Amino acid sequence: MVKKIIISKKGVDIGNQKIGHVVGHFNHIERLLKLLLIFYIEPSGTKKEFVEEILLNNSILNFSSKLKLFLNINQEEKWLKGKNLDEFNKNILSLNNIRNSFAHAEIKIYVPAERGKNGEPITHYIVDNFKNDGTFKEHIADELIIEFNNKYFSVEQTILRILHQLDKQ
């Protein structure tokens, strides 16, 4: 796949925009999950500030822990069941993996030998990472972003629907 590596300020800036898109949108999902937990717990008085600012703070309770809390509460509340729960789990874990790929991997910029319609070089931004089984995999960043966006909208809509249900109670 790799023919030529290009390092330029413009290329680095575009790579950083791709990272920012994925990380920023993932942070939004984490904020929604935090809000859902706050709505469910319904803290009041001084406990409200403690829960919102301390207990659910990202540096104290990471995303995976918030997700575990949500899934535990869901067992009782049954907001998501069966196929819907399985799809939500698959999508939110995939979002987390893609986010980690962008946040922790180096984005490489490749210009393969093929050319576009007008003869201009085609630039690929590649995200590489090691999978859990120790194998190495390269991903074209734009393809991962499309996958991320599709799963993002599904997860976002699911959490917003549950928040709407909680708000009605």
Tab-separated table of C-alpha atoms in Angstrom:
chain	number	residue	atom	x	y	z
A	1	MET	CA	0.000	0.000	0.000
A	2	VAL	CA	2.761	2.463	0.903
A	3	LYS	CA	4.678	4.128	-1.903
A	4	LYS	CA	5.765	7.453	-0.463
A	5	ILE	CA	5.594	9.138	2.919
A	6	ILE	CA	4.913	12.870	2.911
A	7	ILE	CA	5.510	15.103	5.896
A	8	SER	CA	4.271	18.654	5.565
A	9	LYS	CA	2.648	21.235	7.813
A	10	LYS	CA	-0.551	21.076	5.743
A	11	GLY	CA	-0.572	17.279	6.000
A	12	VAL	CA	-0.041	17.384	9.753
A	13	ASP	CA	-2.817	19.990	10.118
A	14	ILE	CA	-5.250	17.816	8.148
A	15	GLY	CA	-4.256	14.783	10.243
A	16	ASN	CA	-4.881	16.785	13.417
A	17	GLN	CA	-8.319	17.828	12.117
A	18	LYS	CA	-9.209	14.157	11.656
A	19	ILE	CA	-8.028	13.374	15.194
A	20	GLY	CA	-9.992	16.347	16.542
A	21	HIS	CA	-13.167	15.231	14.783
A	22	VAL	CA	-13.080	11.735	16.270
A	23	VAL	CA	-11.917	12.708	19.768
A	24	GLY	CA	-14.304	15.677	19.996
A	25	HIS	CA	-17.324	13.654	18.931
A	26	PHE	CA	-16.398	10.806	21.263
A	27	ASN	CA	-16.128	13.296	24.145
A	28	HIS	CA	-19.693	14.369	23.316
A	29	ILE	CA	-20.874	10.752	23.714
A	30	GLU	CA	-19.099	10.568	27.073
A	31	ARG	CA	-20.769	13.839	28.171
A	32	LEU	CA	-24.181	12.424	27.195
A	33	LEU	CA	-23.489	9.239	29.152
A	34	LYS	CA	-22.456	11.348	32.151
A	35	LEU	CA	-25.639	13.407	31.842
A	36	LEU	CA	-27.711	10.229	31.669
A	37	LEU	CA	-26.109	8.979	34.892
A	38	ILE	CA	-26.784	12.338	36.583
A	39	PHE	CA	-30.442	12.271	35.484
A	40	TYR	CA	-30.774	8.713	36.773
A	41	ILE	CA	-29.089	9.347	40.140
A	42	GLU	CA	-30.961	12.642	40.657
A	43	PRO	CA	-28.528	14.100	43.201
A	44	SER	CA	-29.709	17.125	45.130
A	45	GLY	CA	-28.190	19.878	47.241
A	46	THR	CA	-24.446	19.672	47.791
A	47	LYS	CA	-24.481	16.065	46.555
A	48	LYS	CA	-25.465	17.285	43.099
A	49	GLU	CA	-22.240	19.238	42.667
A	50	PHE	CA	-20.230	16.339	44.133
A	51	VAL	CA	-21.734	13.822	41.696
A	52	GLU	CA	-21.458	16.109	38.663
A	53	GLU	CA	-18.055	17.684	39.307
A	54	ILE	CA	-16.167	15.057	41.329
A	55	LEU	CA	-17.626	11.545	41.152
A	56	LEU	CA	-18.335	11.557	37.392
A	57	ASN	CA	-15.278	13.650	36.501
A	58	ASN	CA	-13.415	12.064	33.578
A	59	SER	CA	-10.131	12.009	35.496
A	60	ILE	CA	-11.779	10.018	38.313
A	61	LEU	CA	-14.307	7.853	36.487
A	62	ASN	CA	-13.189	6.945	32.979
A	63	PHE	CA	-15.445	6.215	30.021
A	64	SER	CA	-15.367	2.433	30.481
A	65	SER	CA	-16.488	2.787	34.091
A	66	LYS	CA	-19.338	5.105	33.108
A	67	LEU	CA	-20.387	2.609	30.453
A	68	LYS	CA	-20.348	-0.217	33.020
A	69	LEU	CA	-22.537	1.866	35.335
A	70	PHE	CA	-24.960	2.571	32.498
A	71	LEU	CA	-25.116	-1.114	31.529
A	72	ASN	CA	-25.701	-2.107	35.151
A	73	ILE	CA	-28.553	0.401	35.495
A	74	ASN	CA	-29.933	-0.769	32.139
A	75	GLN	CA	-30.258	-4.306	33.532
A	76	GLU	CA	-32.840	-2.930	35.972
A	77	GLU	CA	-34.439	-0.233	33.816
A	78	LYS	CA	-34.418	-2.190	30.543
A	79	TRP	CA	-34.076	0.864	28.304
A	80	LEU	CA	-32.266	-1.392	25.845
A	81	LYS	CA	-32.954	-5.096	25.399
A	82	GLY	CA	-31.939	-7.947	23.131
A	83	LYS	CA	-30.787	-6.924	19.679
A	84	ASN	CA	-30.929	-3.194	20.517
A	85	LEU	CA	-28.658	-3.690	23.536
A	86	ASP	CA	-26.258	-5.862	21.528
A	87	GLU	CA	-26.079	-3.252	18.745
A	88	PHE	CA	-25.559	-0.413	21.234
A	89	ASN	CA	-22.735	-2.311	22.974
A	90	LYS	CA	-21.064	-3.174	19.682
A	91	ASN	CA	-21.322	0.404	18.414
A	92	ILE	CA	-20.185	2.174	21.579
A	93	LEU	CA	-17.205	-0.182	22.022
A	94	SER	CA	-16.299	0.335	18.376
A	95	LEU	CA	-16.450	4.125	18.894
A	96	ASN	CA	-14.092	3.753	21.840
A	97	ASN	CA	-11.654	1.625	19.806
A	98	ILE	CA	-11.679	4.058	16.880
A	99	ARG	CA	-11.235	6.987	19.268
A	100	ASN	CA	-8.252	5.234	20.855
A	101	SER	CA	-6.770	4.546	17.414
A	102	PHE	CA	-6.912	8.240	16.527
A	103	ALA	CA	-5.903	9.535	19.964
A	104	HIS	CA	-2.899	7.257	20.479
A	105	ALA	CA	-1.658	6.220	17.048
A	106	GLU	CA	0.523	8.226	14.741
A	107	ILE	CA	-1.276	9.320	11.586
A	108	LYS	CA	0.890	8.694	8.543
A	109	ILE	CA	0.416	10.478	5.268
A	110	TYR	CA	0.890	8.332	2.155
A	111	VAL	CA	0.803	9.278	-1.487
A	112	PRO	CA	0.510	6.075	-3.521
A	113	ALA	CA	1.478	5.842	-7.187
A	114	GLU	CA	-2.115	6.158	-8.486
A	115	ARG	CA	-3.431	9.553	-9.464
A	116	GLY	CA	-6.840	11.245	-9.356
A	117	LYS	CA	-9.001	12.251	-12.345
A	118	ASN	CA	-6.955	15.368	-13.095
A	119	GLY	CA	-3.610	13.674	-12.508
A	120	GLU	CA	-3.252	15.067	-8.994
A	121	PRO	CA	-1.761	12.791	-6.338
A	122	ILE	CA	-4.201	10.945	-4.099
A	123	THR	CA	-3.342	11.431	-0.444
A	124	HIS	CA	-4.238	8.822	2.160
A	125	TYR	CA	-4.062	9.452	5.890
A	126	ILE	CA	-3.294	6.157	7.590
A	127	VAL	CA	-4.008	5.319	11.230
A	128	ASP	CA	-2.128	2.329	12.540
A	129	ASN	CA	-2.640	0.385	15.715
A	130	PHE	CA	-2.088	-2.940	17.364
A	131	LYS	CA	-5.166	-5.050	17.875
A	132	ASN	CA	-5.833	-6.861	21.158
A	133	ASP	CA	-4.375	-10.084	19.709
A	134	GLY	CA	-1.047	-8.333	19.039
A	135	THR	CA	-1.454	-8.042	15.275
A	136	PHE	CA	-0.745	-4.764	13.524
A	137	LYS	CA	-3.373	-3.147	11.301
A	138	GLU	CA	-3.364	-0.048	9.118
A	139	HIS	CA	-6.617	1.821	8.463
A	140	ILE	CA	-7.353	4.567	5.987
A	141	ALA	CA	-8.411	7.420	8.276
A	142	ASP	CA	-11.335	8.571	6.119
A	143	GLU	CA	-12.798	5.047	6.063
A	144	LEU	CA	-12.530	4.842	9.849
A	145	ILE	CA	-14.170	8.264	10.167
A	146	ILE	CA	-17.117	7.112	8.032
A	147	GLU	CA	-17.509	4.036	10.241
A	148	PHE	CA	-17.142	6.219	13.345
A	149	ASN	CA	-19.772	8.715	12.143
A	150	ASN	CA	-22.325	5.990	11.362
A	151	LYS	CA	-21.917	4.421	14.794
A	152	TYR	CA	-21.721	7.805	16.494
A	153	PHE	CA	-25.139	8.892	15.225
A	154	SER	CA	-26.701	5.589	16.283
A	155	VAL	CA	-25.216	5.758	19.803
A	156	GLU	CA	-26.018	9.460	20.175
A	157	GLN	CA	-29.669	8.931	19.186
A	158	THR	CA	-30.006	5.995	21.592
A	159	ILE	CA	-28.634	7.964	24.545
A	160	LEU	CA	-30.744	11.025	23.656
A	161	ARG	CA	-33.862	8.834	23.494
A	162	ILE	CA	-33.135	7.454	26.986
A	163	LEU	CA	-32.437	10.962	28.309
A	164	HIS	CA	-35.780	12.079	26.888
A	165	GLN	CA	-37.504	9.194	28.699
A	166	LEU	CA	-35.786	10.158	31.970
A	167	ASP	CA	-36.751	13.797	31.505
A	168	LYS	CA	-40.421	12.826	31.195
A	169	GLN	CA	-40.417	10.952	34.515
